[in-house]
PDB file of C-alpha atoms in Angstrom:
ATOM      1  CA  MET S   1       0.036  -0.054  -0.349  1.00 66.00           C
ATOM      2  CA  LYS S   2       1.306   3.656  -0.841  1.00 69.00           C
ATOM      3  CA  ASP S   3      -0.814   6.737  -0.309  1.00 74.00           C
ATOM      4  CA  GLY S   4      -3.945   4.677   0.100  1.00 68.00           C
ATOM      5  CA  LYS S   5      -3.524   2.799  -3.591  1.00 66.00           C
ATOM      6  CA  LYS S   6      -2.732  -1.243  -3.005  1.00 65.00           C
ATOM      7  CA  TYR S   7       0.268  -2.508  -5.557  1.00 63.00           C
ATOM      8  CA  ALA S   8       0.397  -6.090  -6.532  1.00 66.00           C
ATOM      9  CA  HIS S   9       3.719  -7.775  -7.671  1.00 71.00           C
ATOM     10  CA  THR S  10       2.131  -8.870 -10.934  1.00 75.00           C
ATOM     11  CA  ILE S  11       2.797  -6.788 -13.818  1.00 75.00           C
ATOM     12  CA  ASN S  12       0.142  -5.735 -16.677  1.00 73.00           C
ATOM     13  CA  PRO S  13       2.515  -6.594 -20.093  1.00 74.00           C
ATOM     14  CA  LYS S  14       0.221  -3.944 -21.972  1.00 78.00           C
ATOM     15  CA  THR S  15       1.483  -0.686 -19.463  1.00 80.00           C
ATOM     16  CA  GLY S  16       4.481  -2.646 -17.619  1.00 80.00           C
ATOM     17  CA  TYR S  17       3.341  -1.054 -14.617  1.00 76.00           C
ATOM     18  CA  PRO S  18       1.820  -3.434 -11.578  1.00 75.00           C
ATOM     19  CA  SER S  19      -1.482  -4.833 -12.439  1.00 73.00           C
ATOM     20  CA  GLU S  20      -4.558  -2.996 -11.097  1.00 74.00           C
ATOM     21  CA  GLN S  21      -6.895  -5.930 -10.859  1.00 75.00           C
ATOM     22  CA  SER S  22      -9.306  -7.009  -8.676  1.00 83.00           C
ATOM     23  CA  ILE S  23      -8.141 -10.276  -8.471  1.00 88.00           C
ATOM     24  CA  LEU S  24      -6.175 -10.808  -4.735  1.00 88.00           C
ATOM     25  CA  SER S  25      -5.015 -14.378  -5.229  1.00 91.00           C
ATOM     26  CA  ALA S  26      -5.320 -16.792  -7.871  1.00 94.00           C
ATOM     27  CA  THR S  27      -4.642 -20.832  -7.677  1.00 95.00           C
ATOM     28  CA  VAL S  28      -4.459 -23.130 -10.809  1.00 96.00           C
ATOM     29  CA  ILE S  29      -4.437 -26.791 -11.059  1.00 95.00           C
ATOM     30  CA  ALA S  30      -3.030 -28.265 -14.134  1.00 96.00           C
ATOM     31  CA  PRO S  31      -1.379 -30.949 -15.634  1.00 96.00           C
ATOM     32  CA  ASP S  32       2.475 -29.729 -14.934  1.00 97.00           C
ATOM     33  CA  CYS S  33       3.545 -26.709 -12.548  1.00 97.00           C
ATOM     34  CA  MET S  34       4.677 -24.597 -15.296  1.00 97.00           C
ATOM     35  CA  THR S  35       0.986 -24.476 -17.036  1.00 97.00           C
ATOM     36  CA  ALA S  36      -0.652 -23.782 -13.518  1.00 97.00           C
ATOM     37  CA  ASP S  37       1.963 -20.979 -13.000  1.00 95.00           C
ATOM     38  CA  ALA S  38       1.269 -19.132 -16.321  1.00 96.00           C
ATOM     39  CA  TYR S  39      -2.553 -19.534 -16.257  1.00 96.00           C
ATOM     40  CA  ALA S  40      -2.353 -17.867 -12.610  1.00 94.00           C
ATOM     41  CA  THR S  41      -0.094 -14.933 -13.375  1.00 91.00           C
ATOM     42  CA  ALA S  42      -2.220 -14.180 -16.437  1.00 92.00           C
ATOM     43  CA  PHE S  43      -5.582 -14.157 -14.398  1.00 94.00           C
ATOM     44  CA  MET S  44      -3.643 -11.994 -12.265  1.00 89.00           C
ATOM     45  CA  ALA S  45      -3.284  -9.644 -14.730  1.00 88.00           C
ATOM     46  CA  MET S  46      -5.838  -9.587 -17.006  1.00 88.00           C
ATOM     47  CA  GLY S  47      -9.250  -9.443 -13.922  1.00 87.00           C
ATOM     48  CA  ILE S  48     -11.657 -11.002 -12.863  1.00 92.00           C
ATOM     49  CA  GLU S  49     -14.686 -11.314 -15.488  1.00 93.00           C
ATOM     50  CA  THR S  50     -12.046 -12.046 -18.545  1.00 94.00           C
ATOM     51  CA  ALA S  51     -10.112 -14.567 -16.304  1.00 95.00           C
ATOM     52  CA  CYS S  52     -13.124 -16.399 -15.394  1.00 94.00           C
ATOM     53  CA  LYS S  53     -14.170 -16.559 -19.309  1.00 96.00           C
ATOM     54  CA  MET S  54     -11.205 -18.071 -20.415  1.00 96.00           C
ATOM     55  CA  ALA S  55     -10.563 -20.581 -17.583  1.00 95.00           C
ATOM     56  CA  GLU S  56     -14.158 -21.925 -18.524  1.00 93.00           C
ATOM     57  CA  LYS S  57     -12.946 -22.846 -22.154  1.00 96.00           C
ATOM     58  CA  ILE S  58     -10.110 -24.691 -20.746  1.00 95.00           C
ATOM     59  CA  PRO S  59     -11.472 -27.585 -19.214  1.00 93.00           C
ATOM     60  CA  GLU S  60      -7.879 -29.343 -18.514  1.00 95.00           C
ATOM     61  CA  ILE S  61      -7.883 -26.930 -15.508  1.00 96.00           C
ATOM     62  CA  ALA S  62      -9.057 -25.939 -12.122  1.00 95.00           C
ATOM     63  CA  TYR S  63      -8.782 -22.547 -11.041  1.00 95.00           C
ATOM     64  CA  TYR S  64      -9.751 -21.009  -7.401  1.00 95.00           C
ATOM     65  CA  LEU S  65      -9.919 -17.161  -7.228  1.00 95.00           C
ATOM     66  CA  ILE S  66     -10.177 -14.848  -4.490  1.00 94.00           C
ATOM     67  CA  TYR S  67     -10.644 -10.552  -5.276  1.00 92.00           C
ATOM     68  CA  SER S  68     -11.852  -7.457  -4.143  1.00 87.00           C
ATOM     69  CA  ASP S  69     -15.635  -7.061  -4.825  1.00 86.00           C
ATOM     70  CA  SER S  70     -15.636  -3.590  -6.802  1.00 80.00           C
ATOM     71  CA  ILE S  71     -18.240  -2.487  -5.142  1.00 84.00           C
ATOM     72  CA  THR S  72     -18.416  -3.257  -1.379  1.00 87.00           C
ATOM     73  CA  GLY S  73     -14.689  -4.054  -1.400  1.00 80.00           C
ATOM     74  CA  GLN S  74     -15.355  -7.128   0.389  1.00 90.00           C
ATOM     75  CA  HIS S  75     -13.151 -10.318  -0.374  1.00 92.00           C
ATOM     76  CA  LYS S  76     -15.050 -12.541  -2.554  1.00 94.00           C
ATOM     77  CA  GLU S  77     -14.285 -16.251  -3.894  1.00 93.00           C
ATOM     78  CA  ILE S  78     -15.242 -17.831  -7.346  1.00 94.00           C
ATOM     79  CA  TYR S  79     -13.992 -21.478  -8.154  1.00 93.00           C
ATOM     80  CA  SER S  80     -14.611 -23.919 -10.740  1.00 93.00           C
ATOM     81  CA  ASP S  81     -16.551 -26.940 -10.677  1.00 89.00           C
ATOM     82  CA  GLY S  82     -13.693 -28.820 -11.108  1.00 88.00           C
ATOM     83  CA  ILE S  83     -12.092 -27.760  -7.538  1.00 85.00           C
ATOM     84  CA  LYS S  84     -14.953 -28.012  -5.546  1.00 82.00           C
ATOM     85  CA  ALA S  85     -13.876 -31.685  -4.745  1.00 75.00           C
ATOM     86  CA  MET S  86     -10.457 -30.602  -3.700  1.00 77.00           C
ATOM     87  CA  LEU S  87     -11.641 -27.715  -1.202  1.00 73.00           C
ATOM     88  CA  ILE S  88     -11.957 -28.526   2.729  1.00 69.00           C
ATOM     89  CA  LYS S  89     -14.298 -26.102   4.555  1.00 66.00           C
ATOM     90  CA  TYR S  90     -12.485 -25.109   7.905  1.00 59.00           C
ATOM     91  CA  ASN S  91     -15.026 -26.127  10.888  1.00 61.00           C
ATOM     92  CA  PRO S  92     -14.080 -23.933  14.163  1.00 64.00           C
ATOM     93  CA  ALA S  93     -16.509 -26.406  15.696  1.00 71.00           C
ATOM     94  CA  LYS S  94     -14.806 -29.798  14.970  1.00 66.00           C
ATOM     95  CA  GLY S  95     -11.373 -28.343  14.899  1.00 62.00           C
ATOM     96  CA  ASN S  96     -10.511 -29.054  11.597  1.00 58.00           C
TER      97      ASN S  96
END
């Protein structure tokens, strides 16, 4: 954060400056590490709407994105059907 503005380490390839998108975290599961890393980095740079549209066209990956809602500023998440089975929700009552 600098002067009330949040900067990310992902660089926008069009501008050469830090990406100013709403995605805070991008996790991608793919057949290999290089592919997963490439898509996660691209999703961080392209923003939530474009990333989701692109990801839905790539059946061999699963994704989990955390982003800041543009209206409320609250953190939200969106993920592919392929990753649902991999998610474990924390339950404090059960201690897991």
